[in-house]
Amino acid sequence: MQQIRERLFRRLIILCTWASLVAVGLICLFLLLSGLPALMEIGPLRFLLGTEWRPLAGLYGILPMIMGSIWVTAGAMAMGLPVGLLTAVFLARFCPEWLHRILSPMVGLLAAIPSVVYGFFGIAVLVPAVRQIGGHGSSMFTAMLLLAIMILPTVISVSEAALRAVPDSYYEGALALGATHERSVFFTVLPAARSGVLAGVVLGVGRAIGETMAVVMVAGNQPRMPKGLLAGVRTLTANIVLEMGYAVDLHRGALIATGLVLFIFILLLNQLLASITRKEER
Amino acid sequence: MKHLFGRTAIIAMLLLSLLVGCAPAEQSSTPEGGDTPAKPELIQVITREEGSGTRSAFVELSGVEQKDASGTKMDHTTVEATTSNSTSVVLATVMQGPAAIGYVSMGSLSDGVKALDVEGVKATAENVQNGSYKLARPFNIATKGEVSAQTEDFIRFILSNQGQVIAEETGYVAIEAQGDYEAAGASGKIVVSGSSSVTPVMEKLKEAYVALNPDVNIEVQQSDSTTGMTNAIDGICDIGMASREVKDSELEKGLDATVIAMDGIAVIVHPENSVPGLTMEQIKDIFVGTITDWNEVK
C-alpha cells in the first residue's frame, strides 16, 4: 500500500514537472509557427531594422519599438536599481526589527498591486507631474519612472534575501578588523551577495521589459524612433497589446513575430542570469 | 587595494545614477520653467490604435484618411499622436491633459471632458439623428432576398419603439421608430453576424426579443463589418451587421441594408479648453499634424 502511494506521488510530481515543460514548449512552438512565416514574408532585416510601423500601409518595421523597450528598461533600471539596492541593504542590515515588520509587508504589497492600477496611478499622478517639466506628460521618462517603481519589489526582495544569506562571520570578521558597521556592510557583505543581487537585477530587467499594461497607459505609444526623454515612445509589449484586438492576416503575424523578438530578448536575459550563477558556483 | 578601488567605483556609480534619477524630480518642483520645450498651447493629439473601428470611422469621416496616387486609402494620422487602445484611456488622458484632443463614441462621453462642436453643431443625439452633426456613422443590418418569418419579425422588433429604446439605453442614437411591437409567436433560428461595435446592442436586442418570443433561438457571432456583409451575401447568416455604410459593391450582390441606430463620434478636449468648436477642416489638420498649436484655432 505504502509503495503504491509512493509511486503514485512520484508519478504525480513528474507529471507536474512535465506540465511546465510542455507549456514552455508549446509557447515556443506557437511563437515560431505563427511568427516565422510573417517574419519571412516581411523579411527579417526589414522587420528588425525598419523604422516605420504602419501596418495598414504594409510597413512593418519594429526598430522603434526595440529601441523603445531598451531605453525604457535601461532608464527604469538606472532609477530603480539604486533605490531598490539601498533599500535592500537598509532592510537587511540597518533596519530595527519593529520597522522591518512594517516595511517588509509593504514591499510585498507593492508587488501585489495589479499593473493596470499602476497605469491609472501613472495617468493620474505621474503624467501631470512630468508635464510640469515639459512635453505632454505621456513620455518615455514617465514610463521609466513608473517602471522604476514597479521593479522595486523584485529588486528589493531578491537582493535582501541574498544579503541575508551572507554568513554573519563575514560581517563580524570585518568588524573585528576595525571596520565600521557601514564599511562592513558595503564592502564585505554586499560584495559577498553579488550573485544574488545580480539575479535581482536581471529579474528586474525582465519585469521592466515585459511590463505591458502600465506602460501602454503612460508612454504615449508613438510608433517612431525614440526622440528624447519627454517625447512619447512605444515598447514591444505595447505594440502587441495595442493592436492585437483587431489585427488580421500579416498584421497579426507581424505582432506575433514582435512577441517572438521579445521572447528572444527574455531568453538571452535568462541565459545571462544562468551564466552569472554558474560562474559564482565555480 | 585594487579590489577596494573597484568596489568604491561601483558604489560611486550607483550613487551617481541615484542622483541622476533624482535630478528631474528636483526640476519638477520648480514651477517656473521659462525655457521648457512645450507650452500648454501645443496640441496633444490622442488617437486609437490602427484597426480600431472607432478610428477607422473617425479618419474616414474627418478626411484624415485620403486616397493616394495609386488609389489605396492611407490613414494620415500624425505619428506624433499618442496612441491608446481603449476608450477609457482616451477619456482619462484627455481629462488630465489641458492640451489634449481625442475622440470617443458618443455613448461613452463622460462629465470630465468637453465635447467640441463640429461645424458649429453640438454633439448631441438629436443632431446625429437629424443629420446635422457630421461625425456620425450608421449601424446597419443587411439581409439578402427573401428572409424567414422569424427574421422578419426580429427586424420589426429592432425597428420598433421597444427596440429603439434598447439602442438608446446602450448609448447609441435611436432612429425614428416604426410603432410598437407585438409578439406574434414566431419560432425558429436566426443567425446574426458581423461588426464587434454593433454586437453589444444586438445582444441586448436579442435578450429582449427572446424574452417575448421564447421559441426563437438567436445566435450572435462577433467578427467585423466586412465579414458580416460577406456572410450575409453567402447565406451563412440571416442578418449581417456593419458599423459603417453598406458599400455599393455589397448592395450589388443582393443585400438590403437597414439602419438600426446611429453612433456619433465626439471630439473631446479638456474641460478648461476655451475652444468652443472646430470645423471638419481644422479637425483633419489637427489629426494629420499640420495644425499643432491651439492658438491657431482659437
PDB file of C-alpha atoms in Angstrom, chain A residues 70 74 79 112 125 147 167 212 255 266-267 282:
ATOM      1  CA  ILE A  70      15.688  49.066 -24.431  1.00  0.00           C
ATOM      2  CA  ALA A  74      17.544  50.969 -19.077  1.00  0.00           C
ATOM      3  CA  MET A  79      16.371  54.927 -11.417  1.00  0.00           C
ATOM      4  CA  ALA A 112       0.856  42.711  -5.454  1.00  0.00           C
ATOM      5  CA  VAL A 125      -0.265  61.419 -10.898  1.00  0.00           C
ATOM      6  CA  LEU A 147       8.645  51.056 -14.189  1.00  0.00           C
ATOM      7  CA  PRO A 167      27.183  34.252   6.662  1.00  0.00           C
ATOM      8  CA  THR A 212       2.694  45.999 -20.736  1.00  0.00           C
ATOM      9  CA  LEU A 255       2.552  41.178 -33.989  1.00  0.00           C
ATOM     10  CA  ILE A 266      13.933  37.325 -22.393  1.00  0.00           C
ATOM     11  CA  LEU A 267      15.725  34.089 -23.307  1.00  0.00           C
ATOM     12  CA  ARG A 282      32.543  27.606  -9.692  1.00  0.00           C
TER      13      ARG A 282
END
